[in-house]
């Protein structure tokens, strides 16, 4: 038998994956909360800067302001790092699930090879008649919603 080969537009599949959309909403919510906390920290830093200017010559107050400012900067950095960890974790979860669903799709449809067009130059052209993008999007979203293989 001849090999059955198809290709998909990976960025389109990734973008339209229901699981990605769900995690994107959760990430946006976390980004908003983190943004609010960072804004609050930046406001406190601004107030501290003003207080330091007003308290010139009062070494004990200036040292207290510096200590609090350093603490706030560390909190801000930690929040930003935590958000980046969540972003990375979500991307990894989406990629793992997507890979499994594409593998399941290929097996269920008897494909020997499914290529990915992602703009990296690995797949520069594919005939539309063997493109699987829309079929894969429909399949992975049905699977994500709980339908069996």
PDB file of C-alpha atoms in Angstrom, residues 3-133:
ATOM      1  CA  UNK A   3       1.807   5.822   2.397  1.00  0.00           C
ATOM      2  CA  UNK A   4      -0.941   8.116   3.585  1.00  0.00           C
ATOM      3  CA  UNK A   5       0.489  11.564   4.267  1.00  0.00           C
ATOM      4  CA  UNK A   6      -1.108  14.808   5.403  1.00  0.00           C
ATOM      5  CA  UNK A   7      -0.081  18.142   6.833  1.00  0.00           C
ATOM      6  CA  UNK A   8      -1.503  20.720   9.198  1.00  0.00           C
ATOM      7  CA  UNK A   9      -1.010  24.412   9.876  1.00  0.00           C
ATOM      8  CA  UNK A  10       0.309  24.088  13.431  1.00  0.00           C
ATOM      9  CA  UNK A  11      -0.110  27.732  14.501  1.00  0.00           C
ATOM     10  CA  UNK A  12      -3.754  27.622  13.388  1.00  0.00           C
ATOM     11  CA  UNK A  13      -4.385  24.293  15.139  1.00  0.00           C
ATOM     12  CA  UNK A  14      -2.698  25.533  18.331  1.00  0.00           C
ATOM     13  CA  UNK A  15      -4.611  28.823  18.278  1.00  0.00           C
ATOM     14  CA  UNK A  16      -7.999  27.154  17.790  1.00  0.00           C
ATOM     15  CA  UNK A  17      -7.495  24.379  20.352  1.00  0.00           C
ATOM     16  CA  UNK A  18     -10.241  24.714  23.000  1.00  0.00           C
ATOM     17  CA  UNK A  19      -7.818  23.701  25.777  1.00  0.00           C
ATOM     18  CA  UNK A  20      -5.467  26.527  24.739  1.00  0.00           C
ATOM     19  CA  UNK A  21      -8.366  28.977  24.803  1.00  0.00           C
ATOM     20  CA  UNK A  22      -9.344  27.837  28.301  1.00  0.00           C
ATOM     21  CA  UNK A  23      -5.815  28.158  29.651  1.00  0.00           C
ATOM     22  CA  UNK A  24      -5.416  31.504  27.856  1.00  0.00           C
ATOM     23  CA  UNK A  25      -8.396  32.876  29.795  1.00  0.00           C
ATOM     24  CA  UNK A  26      -6.906  31.607  33.041  1.00  0.00           C
ATOM     25  CA  UNK A  27      -3.541  33.140  32.148  1.00  0.00           C
ATOM     26  CA  UNK A  28      -5.154  36.479  31.295  1.00  0.00           C
ATOM     27  CA  UNK A  29      -6.901  36.457  34.662  1.00  0.00           C
ATOM     28  CA  UNK A  30      -3.600  35.761  36.426  1.00  0.00           C
ATOM     29  CA  UNK A  31      -1.858  38.440  34.362  1.00  0.00           C
ATOM     30  CA  UNK A  32      -4.487  40.955  35.395  1.00  0.00           C
ATOM     31  CA  UNK A  33      -4.138  40.061  39.071  1.00  0.00           C
ATOM     32  CA  UNK A  34      -0.350  40.166  38.822  1.00  0.00           C
ATOM     33  CA  UNK A  35      -0.531  43.452  36.924  1.00  0.00           C
ATOM     34  CA  UNK A  36      -2.653  44.954  39.684  1.00  0.00           C
ATOM     35  CA  UNK A  37      -0.168  43.816  42.338  1.00  0.00           C
ATOM     36  CA  UNK A  38       2.770  45.146  40.308  1.00  0.00           C
ATOM     37  CA  UNK A  39       0.959  48.469  39.810  1.00  0.00           C
ATOM     38  CA  UNK A  40       0.416  48.671  43.555  1.00  0.00           C
ATOM     39  CA  UNK A  41       4.097  47.969  44.199  1.00  0.00           C
ATOM     40  CA  UNK A  42       5.127  50.603  41.666  1.00  0.00           C
ATOM     41  CA  UNK A  43       2.808  53.109  43.346  1.00  0.00           C
ATOM     42  CA  UNK A  44       4.375  52.337  46.721  1.00  0.00           C
ATOM     43  CA  UNK A  45       7.845  52.757  45.203  1.00  0.00           C
ATOM     44  CA  UNK A  46       6.816  56.145  43.832  1.00  0.00           C
ATOM     45  CA  UNK A  47       5.518  57.225  47.242  1.00  0.00           C
ATOM     46  CA  UNK A  48       8.758  56.008  48.844  1.00  0.00           C
ATOM     47  CA  UNK A  49      10.796  58.002  46.341  1.00  0.00           C
ATOM     48  CA  UNK A  50       8.848  61.133  47.229  1.00  0.00           C
ATOM     49  CA  UNK A  51       9.283  60.476  50.948  1.00  0.00           C
ATOM     50  CA  UNK A  52      13.027  60.008  50.493  1.00  0.00           C
ATOM     51  CA  UNK A  53      13.223  63.376  48.770  1.00  0.00           C
ATOM     52  CA  UNK A  54      11.258  65.001  51.598  1.00  0.00           C
ATOM     53  CA  UNK A  55      13.342  63.307  54.303  1.00  0.00           C
ATOM     54  CA  UNK A  56      16.783  64.304  53.018  1.00  0.00           C
ATOM     55  CA  UNK A  57      19.192  64.435  55.901  1.00  0.00           C
ATOM     56  CA  UNK A  58      17.155  61.989  58.024  1.00  0.00           C
ATOM     57  CA  UNK A  59      19.383  58.956  57.532  1.00  0.00           C
ATOM     58  CA  UNK A  60      17.229  56.514  59.538  1.00  0.00           C
ATOM     59  CA  UNK A  61      14.120  57.314  57.468  1.00  0.00           C
ATOM     60  CA  UNK A  62      16.028  57.124  54.198  1.00  0.00           C
ATOM     61  CA  UNK A  63      17.462  53.719  55.148  1.00  0.00           C
ATOM     62  CA  UNK A  64      13.949  52.505  56.043  1.00  0.00           C
ATOM     63  CA  UNK A  65      12.645  53.736  52.680  1.00  0.00           C
ATOM     64  CA  UNK A  66      15.493  51.977  50.847  1.00  0.00           C
ATOM     65  CA  UNK A  67      14.870  48.738  52.744  1.00  0.00           C
ATOM     66  CA  UNK A  68      11.152  48.825  51.914  1.00  0.00           C
ATOM     67  CA  UNK A  69      11.925  49.759  48.296  1.00  0.00           C
ATOM     68  CA  UNK A  70      14.261  46.770  47.921  1.00  0.00           C
ATOM     69  CA  UNK A  71      11.634  44.505  49.448  1.00  0.00           C
ATOM     70  CA  UNK A  72       9.006  45.799  47.002  1.00  0.00           C
ATOM     71  CA  UNK A  73      11.345  45.308  44.033  1.00  0.00           C
ATOM     72  CA  UNK A  74      11.957  41.708  45.127  1.00  0.00           C
ATOM     73  CA  UNK A  75       8.180  41.115  45.411  1.00  0.00           C
ATOM     74  CA  UNK A  76       7.669  42.561  41.935  1.00  0.00           C
ATOM     75  CA  UNK A  77      10.386  40.341  40.458  1.00  0.00           C
ATOM     76  CA  UNK A  78       8.955  37.260  42.185  1.00  0.00           C
ATOM     77  CA  UNK A  79       5.452  37.979  40.825  1.00  0.00           C
ATOM     78  CA  UNK A  80       6.801  38.389  37.304  1.00  0.00           C
ATOM     79  CA  UNK A  81       8.822  35.160  37.581  1.00  0.00           C
ATOM     80  CA  UNK A  82       5.792  33.254  38.864  1.00  0.00           C
ATOM     81  CA  UNK A  83       3.719  34.493  35.931  1.00  0.00           C
ATOM     82  CA  UNK A  84       6.407  33.384  33.483  1.00  0.00           C
ATOM     83  CA  UNK A  85       6.446  29.925  35.125  1.00  0.00           C
ATOM     84  CA  UNK A  86       2.664  29.680  34.679  1.00  0.00           C
ATOM     85  CA  UNK A  87       3.011  30.730  31.017  1.00  0.00           C
ATOM     86  CA  UNK A  88       5.632  28.035  30.414  1.00  0.00           C
ATOM     87  CA  UNK A  89       3.622  25.402  32.275  1.00  0.00           C
ATOM     88  CA  UNK A  90       0.476  26.195  30.274  1.00  0.00           C
ATOM     89  CA  UNK A  91       2.376  26.055  26.967  1.00  0.00           C
ATOM     90  CA  UNK A  92       3.867  22.673  27.910  1.00  0.00           C
ATOM     91  CA  UNK A  93       0.470  21.275  28.926  1.00  0.00           C
ATOM     92  CA  UNK A  94      -1.142  22.469  25.683  1.00  0.00           C
ATOM     93  CA  UNK A  95       1.685  21.071  23.559  1.00  0.00           C
ATOM     94  CA  UNK A  96       1.617  17.675  25.276  1.00  0.00           C
ATOM     95  CA  UNK A  97      -2.155  17.343  24.893  1.00  0.00           C
ATOM     96  CA  UNK A  98      -2.082  18.561  21.297  1.00  0.00           C
ATOM     97  CA  UNK A  99       0.660  16.095  20.370  1.00  0.00           C
ATOM     98  CA  UNK A 100      -1.343  13.213  21.851  1.00  0.00           C
ATOM     99  CA  UNK A 101      -4.535  14.206  20.046  1.00  0.00           C
ATOM    100  CA  UNK A 102      -2.742  14.595  16.697  1.00  0.00           C
ATOM    101  CA  UNK A 103      -1.153  11.170  17.215  1.00  0.00           C
ATOM    102  CA  UNK A 104      -4.596   9.707  18.020  1.00  0.00           C
ATOM    103  CA  UNK A 105      -6.088  11.388  14.944  1.00  0.00           C
ATOM    104  CA  UNK A 106      -3.336  10.066  12.679  1.00  0.00           C
ATOM    105  CA  UNK A 107      -3.787   6.539  14.006  1.00  0.00           C
ATOM    106  CA  UNK A 108      -7.584   6.635  13.796  1.00  0.00           C
ATOM    107  CA  UNK A 109      -7.432   7.896  10.194  1.00  0.00           C
ATOM    108  CA  UNK A 110      -4.590   5.529   9.187  1.00  0.00           C
ATOM    109  CA  UNK A 111      -2.053   8.250   8.419  1.00  0.00           C
ATOM    110  CA  UNK A 112       1.570   7.161   8.126  1.00  0.00           C
ATOM    111  CA  UNK A 113       2.865  10.697   8.396  1.00  0.00           C
ATOM    112  CA  UNK A 114       1.419  14.033   9.506  1.00  0.00           C
ATOM    113  CA  UNK A 115       3.644  17.025   8.822  1.00  0.00           C
ATOM    114  CA  UNK A 116       3.482  20.381  10.522  1.00  0.00           C
ATOM    115  CA  UNK A 117       3.632  23.705   8.709  1.00  0.00           C
ATOM    116  CA  UNK A 118       4.718  26.160  11.365  1.00  0.00           C
ATOM    117  CA  UNK A 119       6.755  28.720   9.460  1.00  0.00           C
ATOM    118  CA  UNK A 120      10.099  27.178  10.434  1.00  0.00           C
ATOM    119  CA  UNK A 121      10.874  26.125   6.876  1.00  0.00           C
ATOM    120  CA  UNK A 122      10.497  22.399   7.490  1.00  0.00           C
ATOM    121  CA  UNK A 123       7.365  22.222   5.340  1.00  0.00           C
ATOM    122  CA  UNK A 124       7.434  24.902   2.705  1.00  0.00           C
ATOM    123  CA  UNK A 125       4.487  23.691   0.649  1.00  0.00           C
ATOM    124  CA  UNK A 126       1.700  21.151   0.823  1.00  0.00           C
ATOM    125  CA  UNK A 127      -1.151  20.371  -1.557  1.00  0.00           C
ATOM    126  CA  UNK A 128      -4.471  21.515  -0.099  1.00  0.00           C
ATOM    127  CA  UNK A 129      -5.948  18.083  -0.853  1.00  0.00           C
ATOM    128  CA  UNK A 130      -3.750  16.538   1.846  1.00  0.00           C
ATOM    129  CA  UNK A 131      -4.111  19.377   4.363  1.00  0.00           C
ATOM    130  CA  UNK A 132      -5.601  18.182   7.655  1.00  0.00           C
ATOM    131  CA  UNK A 133      -5.727  21.429   9.635  1.00  0.00           C
TER     132      UNK A 133
END
